[in-house]
Short mmCIF file of C-alpha atoms and ligand atoms in Angstrom, two decimals:
data_model
loop_
_atom_site.label_atom_id
_atom_site.label_comp_id
_atom_site.label_asym_id
_atom_site.label_seq_id
_atom_site.Cartn_x
_atom_site.Cartn_y
_atom_site.Cartn_z
CA MET A 103 -58.53 -38.37 104.00
CA GLN A 104 -59.31 -38.24 107.69
CA PRO A 105 -63.04 -37.67 108.17
CA GLN A 106 -62.52 -35.69 111.37
CA GLU A 107 -60.16 -33.31 109.55
CA VAL A 108 -62.77 -32.64 106.88
CA ILE A 109 -65.40 -32.04 109.57
CA ARG A 110 -63.02 -29.76 111.49
CA ARG A 111 -62.30 -27.64 108.41
CA LYS A 112 -66.00 -27.20 107.71
CA ARG A 113 -66.65 -26.52 111.38
CA ASP A 114 -63.96 -23.81 111.27
CA ARG A 115 -65.53 -22.24 108.15
CA ARG A 116 -62.68 -23.19 105.83
CA PRO A 117 -63.56 -24.30 102.28
CA LEU A 118 -63.04 -27.98 101.49
CA THR A 119 -60.93 -29.09 98.56
CA THR A 120 -62.36 -31.22 95.76
CA GLU A 121 -60.30 -34.18 97.03
CA GLU A 122 -61.59 -33.76 100.60
CA ILE A 123 -65.19 -33.71 99.44
CA ARG A 124 -64.72 -36.70 97.15
CA GLY A 125 -62.90 -38.63 99.90
CA PHE A 126 -65.57 -37.93 102.49
CA ILE A 127 -68.42 -38.91 100.15
CA ALA A 128 -66.60 -42.07 99.07
CA GLY A 129 -66.15 -42.99 102.75
CA ALA A 130 -69.79 -42.23 103.57
CA THR A 131 -70.83 -44.50 100.70
CA ASP A 132 -68.58 -47.46 101.50
CA GLY A 133 -69.18 -47.25 105.26
CA SER A 134 -65.65 -46.25 106.30
CA VAL A 135 -67.07 -42.90 107.48
CA SER A 136 -69.47 -43.52 110.38
CA GLU A 137 -73.05 -42.31 110.72
CA GLY A 138 -71.91 -40.03 113.56
CA GLN A 139 -69.27 -38.46 111.32
CA ILE A 140 -71.83 -38.01 108.54
CA GLY A 141 -74.11 -36.26 111.05
CA ALA A 142 -71.31 -33.94 112.20
CA PHE A 143 -70.37 -33.11 108.59
CA LEU A 144 -73.98 -32.36 107.74
CA MET A 145 -74.45 -30.06 110.73
CA ALA A 146 -71.17 -28.23 110.05
CA THR A 147 -72.29 -27.73 106.44
CA TRP A 148 -75.76 -26.66 107.53
CA LEU A 149 -74.24 -24.06 109.87
CA ASN A 150 -71.41 -22.77 107.71
CA GLY A 151 -72.58 -23.37 104.15
CA MET A 152 -70.42 -23.94 101.08
CA GLU A 153 -69.27 -21.82 98.19
CA GLN A 154 -70.52 -22.73 94.72
CA ARG A 155 -67.36 -24.63 93.78
CA GLU A 156 -67.76 -26.84 96.87
CA ILE A 157 -71.47 -27.31 96.15
CA THR A 158 -70.70 -28.46 92.61
CA ASP A 159 -67.96 -30.78 93.91
CA LEU A 160 -70.39 -32.23 96.45
CA ALA A 161 -73.09 -32.89 93.84
CA ILE A 162 -70.63 -34.44 91.39
CA ALA A 163 -68.97 -36.58 94.10
CA MET A 164 -72.41 -37.82 95.18
CA ARG A 165 -73.36 -38.58 91.57
CA ASP A 166 -70.08 -40.44 91.10
CA SER A 167 -70.64 -42.53 94.21
CA GLY A 168 -72.52 -44.84 91.84
CA ARG A 169 -73.20 -45.51 88.21
CA VAL A 170 -74.17 -42.82 85.71
CA VAL A 171 -76.78 -44.20 83.32
CA ASP A 172 -75.62 -44.45 79.72
CA TRP A 173 -78.63 -44.35 77.39
CA SER A 174 -76.60 -44.98 74.23
CA GLY A 175 -77.68 -48.32 72.86
CA SER A 176 -81.05 -48.12 74.62
CA GLY A 177 -82.79 -46.94 71.47
CA LEU A 178 -84.24 -43.97 73.37
CA PRO A 179 -83.85 -40.50 71.81
CA ARG A 180 -81.42 -38.76 74.16
CA GLU A 181 -82.81 -35.27 73.50
CA ARG A 182 -86.21 -36.25 74.89
CA ILE A 183 -84.88 -37.50 78.24
CA ILE A 184 -85.96 -34.87 80.73
CA ASP A 185 -86.30 -35.30 84.51
CA LYS A 186 -88.18 -33.33 87.17
CA HIS A 187 -87.77 -32.84 90.89
CA SER A 188 -89.00 -30.74 93.77
CA SER A 189 -86.92 -29.25 96.53
CA GLY A 190 -89.61 -30.35 98.99
CA GLY A 191 -92.85 -29.14 100.46
CA VAL A 192 -95.74 -30.44 102.52
CA GLY A 193 -98.13 -32.13 100.05
CA ASP A 194 -95.75 -31.49 97.15
CA GLU A 195 -94.48 -35.09 96.93
CA LYS A 196 -97.48 -36.30 94.94
CA ILE A 197 -96.64 -33.87 92.10
CA THR A 198 -93.86 -36.16 90.81
CA LEU A 199 -96.25 -39.11 90.81
CA ILE A 200 -98.65 -37.13 88.63
CA VAL A 201 -96.11 -35.39 86.39
CA VAL A 202 -93.93 -38.36 85.40
CA PRO A 203 -96.68 -40.42 83.70
CA LEU A 204 -98.37 -37.34 82.28
CA ALA A 205 -95.14 -36.06 80.73
CA ALA A 206 -94.53 -39.55 79.35
CA ALA A 207 -97.98 -39.44 77.77
CA CYS A 208 -96.86 -36.20 76.07
CA GLY A 209 -93.81 -37.89 74.53
CA VAL A 210 -91.19 -36.89 77.12
CA ILE A 211 -88.96 -39.67 78.46
CA VAL A 212 -88.66 -39.44 82.24
CA PRO A 213 -86.32 -41.73 84.19
CA ASN A 214 -87.05 -40.29 87.62
CA LEU A 215 -84.95 -40.89 90.71
CA SER A 216 -86.77 -39.58 93.80
CA GLY A 217 -86.16 -39.62 97.53
CA ARG A 218 -87.79 -40.95 100.69
CA GLY A 219 -89.61 -38.73 103.13
CA LEU A 220 -87.32 -36.09 104.56
CA ASP A 221 -88.03 -34.57 107.96
CA TYR A 222 -91.55 -33.07 107.72
CA CYS A 223 -92.12 -33.73 104.00
CA ALA A 224 -93.22 -37.12 102.68
CA GLY A 225 -91.33 -38.62 99.71
CA GLU A 226 -92.16 -40.36 96.45
CA HIS A 227 -89.98 -43.37 97.29
CA ASP A 228 -92.00 -44.08 100.46
CA MET A 229 -95.29 -43.44 98.65
CA LEU A 230 -94.45 -46.03 96.02
CA ASP A 231 -93.18 -48.45 98.68
CA ALA A 232 -96.77 -48.35 99.96
CA VAL A 233 -97.89 -49.99 96.70
CA PRO A 234 -97.70 -53.78 97.11
CA GLY A 235 -95.11 -55.37 94.84
CA TYR A 236 -93.73 -52.08 93.42
CA ASP A 237 -89.95 -52.29 93.14
CA THR A 238 -88.46 -48.88 94.01
CA THR A 239 -84.89 -50.19 93.73
CA PRO A 240 -84.92 -52.22 90.51
CA SER A 241 -81.93 -53.70 88.72
CA PRO A 242 -80.44 -51.50 85.97
CA GLU A 243 -81.96 -53.82 83.35
CA ARG A 244 -85.44 -53.64 84.86
CA PHE A 245 -85.24 -49.86 85.19
CA THR A 246 -84.16 -49.37 81.57
CA ALA A 247 -86.78 -51.79 80.29
CA ALA A 248 -89.52 -49.98 82.25
CA VAL A 249 -88.40 -46.57 80.96
CA ARG A 250 -88.39 -47.93 77.42
CA ASP A 251 -91.83 -49.57 77.75
CA VAL A 252 -93.68 -46.88 79.70
CA GLY A 253 -91.76 -43.69 78.89
CA GLY A 254 -91.74 -42.51 82.51
CA VAL A 255 -90.79 -44.38 85.68
CA ILE A 256 -90.12 -43.36 89.30
CA ILE A 257 -87.62 -45.20 91.46
CA GLY A 258 -85.52 -44.35 94.54
CA PRO A 259 -81.74 -44.10 94.86
CA THR A 260 -80.55 -47.67 94.41
CA LEU A 261 -77.39 -49.38 95.54
CA ASP A 262 -75.82 -48.30 92.26
CA LEU A 263 -77.48 -44.93 91.45
CA ALA A 264 -76.50 -42.04 93.75
CA PRO A 265 -75.90 -44.37 96.72
CA ALA A 266 -74.25 -41.51 98.65
CA ASP A 267 -77.54 -39.65 98.66
CA ARG A 268 -79.21 -42.69 100.17
CA LYS A 269 -76.62 -42.67 103.00
CA LEU A 270 -76.79 -38.92 103.66
CA PHE A 271 -80.59 -38.82 103.36
CA PHE A 272 -81.08 -41.29 106.21
CA VAL A 273 -79.05 -39.06 108.51
CA ARG A 274 -80.42 -35.69 107.30
CA ASP A 275 -83.97 -36.93 107.80
CA VAL A 276 -83.56 -37.07 111.57
CA THR A 277 -80.82 -34.53 112.41
CA ALA A 278 -82.46 -31.18 111.52
CA THR A 279 -79.99 -30.70 108.67
CA VAL A 280 -82.37 -30.59 105.73
CA GLU A 281 -82.87 -26.88 105.07
CA SER A 282 -79.48 -26.18 103.52
CA VAL A 283 -78.66 -24.99 99.99
CA PRO A 284 -75.50 -27.15 99.59
CA LEU A 285 -77.09 -30.28 101.04
CA ILE A 286 -80.31 -30.01 99.04
CA THR A 287 -78.34 -29.21 95.88
CA GLY A 288 -76.03 -32.20 96.41
CA SER A 289 -78.94 -34.50 97.11
CA ILE A 290 -81.13 -33.42 94.20
CA MET A 291 -78.49 -32.86 91.54
CA SER A 292 -76.63 -36.13 92.30
CA LYS A 293 -79.83 -38.07 91.64
CA LYS A 294 -80.76 -36.02 88.60
CA LEU A 295 -77.34 -36.21 86.96
CA ALA A 296 -77.08 -39.97 87.66
CA VAL A 297 -79.86 -40.64 85.15
CA SER A 298 -78.22 -38.49 82.42
CA PRO A 299 -81.09 -36.26 81.31
CA THR A 300 -80.60 -33.50 78.75
CA GLY A 301 -82.89 -31.16 80.68
CA LEU A 302 -84.43 -30.71 84.09
CA VAL A 303 -87.47 -28.98 85.55
CA ILE A 304 -87.18 -28.39 89.29
CA CYS A 305 -89.78 -26.84 91.58
CA VAL A 306 -88.17 -24.80 94.32
CA GLY A 307 -90.77 -23.98 96.93
CA SER A 308 -90.79 -21.38 99.64
CA GLY A 309 -93.13 -20.73 102.52
CA SER A 310 -94.19 -22.49 105.70
CA GLY A 311 -94.42 -25.92 104.02
CA ALA A 312 -91.06 -25.75 102.24
CA TYR A 313 -87.43 -26.12 103.29
CA MET A 314 -86.75 -22.62 102.01
CA ALA A 315 -88.65 -20.06 104.10
CA THR A 316 -88.44 -17.15 101.67
CA ILE A 317 -88.41 -16.64 97.91
CA GLU A 318 -84.90 -15.15 98.19
CA GLN A 319 -83.64 -18.42 99.70
CA ALA A 320 -85.51 -20.37 97.01
CA ARG A 321 -83.81 -18.26 94.35
CA GLU A 322 -80.42 -18.98 95.90
CA LEU A 323 -81.12 -22.72 95.89
CA ALA A 324 -82.44 -22.60 92.32
CA THR A 325 -79.33 -20.74 91.17
CA ALA A 326 -77.00 -23.24 92.86
CA MET A 327 -78.77 -26.20 91.25
CA ALA A 328 -78.91 -24.54 87.82
CA GLU A 329 -75.17 -23.84 88.04
CA VAL A 330 -74.39 -27.51 88.79
CA GLY A 331 -76.67 -28.57 85.93
CA ALA A 332 -75.16 -26.16 83.41
CA GLY A 333 -71.63 -27.26 84.32
CA ALA A 334 -72.66 -30.85 83.62
CA GLY A 335 -74.23 -29.97 80.27
CA VAL A 336 -77.86 -30.06 81.46
CA SER A 337 -80.29 -27.20 80.75
CA SER A 338 -82.78 -26.43 83.48
CA VAL A 339 -85.99 -24.62 84.26
CA MET A 340 -86.52 -23.68 87.90
CA LEU A 341 -90.09 -22.96 88.94
CA LEU A 342 -90.18 -20.97 92.18
CA THR A 343 -93.38 -22.09 93.87
CA ASP A 344 -95.51 -20.80 96.72
CA LEU A 345 -95.72 -23.55 99.34
CA ASP A 346 -97.04 -21.53 102.25
CA CYS A 347 -99.92 -23.98 102.67
CA VAL A 348 -100.42 -27.71 102.13
CA LEU A 349 -100.35 -28.46 98.40
CA GLY A 350 -103.43 -30.43 97.37
CA THR A 351 -105.75 -32.18 99.77
CA THR A 352 -103.60 -34.90 101.35
CA VAL A 353 -100.44 -35.27 103.41
CA GLY A 354 -99.04 -38.78 103.65
CA ASN A 355 -98.02 -41.87 101.75
CA ALA A 356 -100.95 -44.14 100.81
CA VAL A 357 -103.32 -41.14 100.90
CA GLY A 358 -101.03 -39.24 98.52
CA VAL A 359 -101.04 -42.15 96.08
CA VAL A 360 -104.85 -42.15 96.15
CA GLU A 361 -104.89 -38.38 95.51
CA THR A 362 -102.53 -38.97 92.56
CA VAL A 363 -104.80 -41.55 90.98
CA ASP A 364 -107.92 -39.45 91.66
CA PHE A 365 -106.20 -36.53 89.93
CA LEU A 366 -105.04 -38.50 86.90
CA THR A 367 -108.38 -40.24 86.42
CA GLY A 368 -110.32 -36.99 86.93
CA ARG A 369 -112.21 -38.22 90.02
CA GLU A 370 -110.95 -35.14 91.89
CA ARG A 371 -108.50 -32.39 90.89
CA ASP A 372 -107.29 -29.72 93.25
CA PRO A 373 -107.00 -26.48 91.20
CA ARG A 374 -103.55 -25.50 92.56
CA VAL A 375 -102.19 -28.96 91.86
CA LEU A 376 -103.59 -28.71 88.32
CA GLU A 377 -101.99 -25.30 87.80
CA LEU A 378 -98.59 -26.60 88.93
CA VAL A 379 -98.74 -29.91 87.06
CA LEU A 380 -99.55 -28.19 83.76
CA ALA A 381 -96.74 -25.67 84.28
CA ILE A 382 -94.17 -28.42 84.94
CA VAL A 383 -95.22 -30.72 82.10
CA ALA A 384 -95.32 -27.76 79.70
CA GLU A 385 -91.70 -26.86 80.50
CA MET A 386 -90.61 -30.50 80.24
CA ALA A 387 -92.26 -30.78 76.81
CA VAL A 388 -90.45 -27.61 75.66
CA LEU A 389 -87.08 -28.91 76.88
CA ALA A 390 -87.74 -32.22 75.12
CA GLY A 391 -88.50 -30.41 71.88
CA VAL A 392 -91.97 -31.96 71.73
CA VAL A 393 -93.64 -28.52 71.56
CA ALA A 394 -92.52 -25.06 70.52
CA ASP A 395 -93.44 -23.15 73.67
CA ALA A 396 -94.96 -23.44 77.13
CA ALA A 397 -98.47 -22.49 75.96
CA GLU A 398 -98.45 -25.38 73.48
CA GLY A 399 -97.00 -27.66 76.16
CA ARG A 400 -99.77 -26.72 78.58
CA ALA A 401 -102.45 -27.49 76.00
CA LEU A 402 -100.83 -30.84 75.23
CA ALA A 403 -100.59 -31.74 78.93
CA LEU A 404 -104.24 -30.83 79.49
CA ALA A 405 -105.33 -32.90 76.49
CA ARG A 406 -103.37 -35.96 77.73
CA LEU A 407 -104.84 -35.54 81.19
CA GLU A 408 -108.39 -35.27 79.87
CA ASP A 409 -108.11 -38.22 77.49
CA GLY A 410 -106.90 -40.49 80.32
CA SER A 411 -103.48 -41.22 78.86
CA GLY A 412 -101.73 -39.85 81.98
CA ALA A 413 -103.71 -42.29 84.15
CA ASP A 414 -102.98 -45.10 81.71
CA ARG A 415 -99.21 -44.44 81.92
CA PHE A 416 -99.38 -44.38 85.71
CA GLY A 417 -101.06 -47.81 85.70
CA ARG A 418 -98.44 -49.12 83.28
CA MET A 419 -95.62 -47.77 85.44
CA ILE A 420 -97.04 -49.52 88.52
CA ALA A 421 -97.42 -52.81 86.64
CA ALA A 422 -93.98 -52.55 84.96
CA LEU A 423 -92.28 -52.41 88.37
CA GLY A 424 -94.27 -55.24 89.93
CA GLY A 425 -97.40 -53.55 91.34
CA PRO A 426 -100.99 -54.68 90.78
CA ALA A 427 -102.11 -54.56 87.14
CA ASP A 428 -105.53 -53.12 88.13
CA PHE A 429 -104.14 -50.55 90.57
CA VAL A 430 -105.66 -47.46 88.95
CA GLU A 431 -109.20 -48.85 89.08
CA ASP A 432 -109.33 -48.90 92.88
CA PRO A 433 -106.02 -47.92 94.51
CA ALA A 434 -107.41 -47.83 98.07
CA ARG A 435 -108.18 -51.56 97.83
CA HIS A 436 -104.46 -52.26 97.46
CA LEU A 437 -103.15 -49.77 100.00
CA PRO A 438 -102.92 -49.95 103.79
CA GLY A 439 -105.48 -48.03 105.85
CA ALA A 440 -105.63 -46.92 109.49
CA ALA A 441 -107.67 -48.05 112.50
CA VAL A 442 -108.99 -44.59 113.40
CA GLU A 443 -110.30 -42.22 110.73
CA ARG A 444 -112.22 -39.11 111.75
CA ALA A 445 -112.73 -35.49 110.74
CA VAL A 446 -110.97 -32.71 112.67
CA LEU A 447 -113.31 -29.81 113.40
CA PRO A 448 -111.98 -26.28 113.93
CA SER A 449 -112.25 -24.69 117.39
CA ARG A 450 -114.36 -21.91 115.82
CA ALA A 451 -116.28 -21.37 112.59
CA GLY A 452 -114.89 -19.05 109.90
CA PHE A 453 -112.56 -19.23 106.92
CA VAL A 454 -109.11 -20.77 106.57
CA ALA A 455 -106.83 -17.74 106.37
CA GLY A 456 -103.49 -19.59 106.33
CA MET A 457 -101.58 -22.38 107.98
CA ASP A 458 -98.22 -23.47 109.31
CA ALA A 459 -97.84 -26.29 106.81
CA LYS A 460 -94.63 -27.56 108.42
CA GLU A 461 -96.60 -28.28 111.63
CA ILE A 462 -99.02 -30.36 109.57
CA GLY A 463 -96.07 -32.27 108.08
CA LEU A 464 -94.74 -32.86 111.60
CA ALA A 465 -98.19 -34.13 112.63
CA LEU A 466 -97.78 -36.81 109.92
CA VAL A 467 -94.37 -37.77 111.34
CA ALA A 468 -95.89 -38.05 114.85
CA LEU A 469 -98.68 -40.26 113.46
CA GLY A 470 -95.97 -42.69 112.29
CA GLY A 471 -96.02 -41.60 108.63
CA GLY A 472 -92.46 -40.18 108.80
CA ARG A 473 -89.29 -41.12 110.65
CA LYS A 474 -87.77 -40.01 113.96
CA ARG A 475 -84.86 -42.44 113.58
CA PRO A 476 -83.09 -43.40 110.32
CA ASP A 477 -84.04 -47.08 110.62
CA GLU A 478 -87.65 -46.53 111.68
CA VAL A 479 -90.29 -48.47 109.77
CA ILE A 480 -93.04 -46.06 108.82
CA ASP A 481 -96.76 -46.71 108.68
CA PHE A 482 -97.89 -46.04 105.12
CA GLY A 483 -101.58 -46.14 106.06
CA VAL A 484 -101.73 -43.14 108.38
CA GLY A 485 -102.23 -39.70 106.88
CA ILE A 486 -104.23 -36.54 106.54
CA THR A 487 -106.91 -36.10 103.86
CA HIS A 488 -109.53 -33.54 102.82
CA VAL A 489 -107.30 -30.65 103.92
CA ALA A 490 -109.38 -27.45 103.72
CA ALA A 491 -107.80 -24.97 101.30
CA VAL A 492 -106.97 -21.38 102.17
CA GLY A 493 -110.22 -19.44 101.76
CA ALA A 494 -112.49 -22.45 102.48
CA PRO A 495 -115.25 -22.04 105.08
CA VAL A 496 -114.83 -24.28 108.14
CA GLY A 497 -117.14 -25.01 111.07
CA PRO A 498 -119.23 -27.75 112.71
CA ASP A 499 -120.19 -29.18 109.29
CA ALA A 500 -117.01 -28.28 107.43
CA PRO A 501 -113.89 -29.88 108.96
CA LEU A 502 -110.30 -28.74 108.72
CA CYS A 503 -109.30 -32.20 107.48
CA VAL A 504 -109.63 -35.92 108.19
CA VAL A 505 -106.90 -37.67 110.18
CA LYS A 506 -106.12 -41.37 109.75
CA ALA A 507 -104.30 -42.67 112.84
CA ARG A 508 -103.22 -45.92 114.46
CA THR A 509 -104.75 -45.11 117.85
CA GLU A 510 -107.23 -42.68 119.43
CA ALA A 511 -104.39 -41.03 121.38
CA GLU A 512 -102.37 -40.41 118.20
CA TRP A 513 -105.49 -39.09 116.46
CA GLU A 514 -106.12 -36.64 119.36
CA ALA A 515 -102.51 -35.41 119.33
CA ALA A 516 -102.56 -34.85 115.56
CA ALA A 517 -105.94 -33.10 115.69
CA ALA A 518 -104.71 -30.69 118.40
CA ARG A 519 -101.55 -29.94 116.41
CA ILE A 520 -103.47 -29.31 113.19
CA ARG A 521 -106.06 -27.07 114.93
CA ALA A 522 -103.21 -24.97 116.32
CA ALA A 523 -101.51 -24.81 112.90
CA VAL A 524 -104.51 -23.54 110.92
CA ARG A 525 -105.51 -19.86 111.21
CA VAL A 526 -109.27 -19.33 111.06
CA THR A 527 -110.70 -15.82 110.64
CA ASP A 528 -114.22 -14.35 110.45
CA ALA A 529 -113.73 -12.83 107.02
CA ALA A 530 -112.61 -14.72 103.93
CA PRO A 531 -108.93 -13.96 103.10
CA ALA A 532 -107.76 -12.56 99.76
CA PRO A 533 -107.38 -15.33 97.15
CA LEU A 534 -103.93 -16.94 96.90
CA GLY A 535 -101.64 -15.71 94.13
CA PRO A 536 -100.36 -18.05 91.39
CA ILE A 537 -98.51 -21.11 92.62
CA VAL A 538 -95.58 -20.50 90.24
CA ARG A 539 -94.11 -17.19 91.33
CA GLU A 540 -91.08 -17.04 89.06
CA THR A 541 -89.53 -19.11 86.28
CA LEU A 542 -85.76 -19.22 85.82
CA HIS A 543 -84.29 -20.64 82.60
CA ARG A 544 -80.67 -21.75 82.38
CA SER A 545 -79.08 -23.25 79.29
CA ALA A 546 -76.35 -25.83 79.52
CA ALA A 547 -72.84 -24.45 79.24
CA PRO A 548 -71.48 -24.95 75.72
CA ALA A 549 -69.41 -28.15 75.58
N1 URA B 705 -85.48 -33.68 97.57
C1 URA B 705 -84.32 -34.38 97.58
O1 URA B 705 -84.16 -35.34 96.85
N2 URA B 705 -83.37 -33.97 98.42
C2 URA B 705 -83.49 -32.92 99.23
O2 URA B 705 -82.58 -32.62 99.94
C3 URA B 705 -84.71 -32.20 99.21
C4 URA B 705 -85.69 -32.60 98.36
#
């Protein structure tokens, strides 16, 4: 396989063979394909797309770039192993951190492989790297032991699980090649299939904060992922979500971890985050066979949230992978902060009518909380908190948000960008519709 030939074919809109895709991904993983060639391949794919057969080949080749977890012999009931993922959205990354321990508290087993920040969306892997001592790339033995002990654990792609995604991710992050059905499908499904679940719940967002601009594009992405899953024997539920504004109240790494703990412990719960979390955990519980239907799953998830068992599992997950044993009591004490922390006031009083959430995600990148180069070290302590929800009144005493920055100049730049991104009107806007706009069920293909 000559990498330039594969790139040329994709550039010229010709479908790639299974062998070409497998060869290119193997080369990207072992380093024989250069970062420049990976970038060119990604852009050609972004521009010209792939047919479903190529998408499936890409996802399977990326999965097979590493080990596929074999749970036999682990003592874990295979039918209860269910994973979740999100196709990305500004503020959405904390949902995995909430859902994994909560689903575990409901009896679902969740070995979760998540990604780093990607372009303007933060990522679970980075968020957990902000926690001192937490091992996001554990050995296979440590990962299995943590899943067995806690029931739900989040890690990143390791050197042996979906390593091709790790390679491609670094390049996609900084080459404007994220918003692509084949590339997102390959990235997500390679990680999901590497941990051998029997079912999957994936949130596929659309709107200004998501990689998919419209619900039609989200549906296309959901269908492509469900197809890959079904072919591999994995049933899926795709929740098409409305991500036209920041999800929850924070955007960033350490701040998102604090929002997670506040949510799980009940210190503060954003209503849209609650609505989404209950919907996801309910579907996971149904797939795991723990409950009969989504209504029962929702009630179970709410009960486990209220009785503190979700927070307890989160604390156990942190400790199992090397983080502080008392993390949940006071997470901010363990996390990095920022030198400048001040509220951003709107240029006029009124109500938040909407926002360009992507711009707010890009403000985080500019603050140093995301990457502009693959090898950039990010600052976990910067971030955006107290984001005013759509419909909230704003004015001299009611800020748009709080920005945590390294310097005054970076704070000023972020504040200006956020002010420009948020639409403020005199009259209160109509309330937002439900966060889950559609639910697509797909059973695994019969063996
Ligand atoms: N999450 C991933 O893991 N990959 C993507 O490409 C988008 C979201």
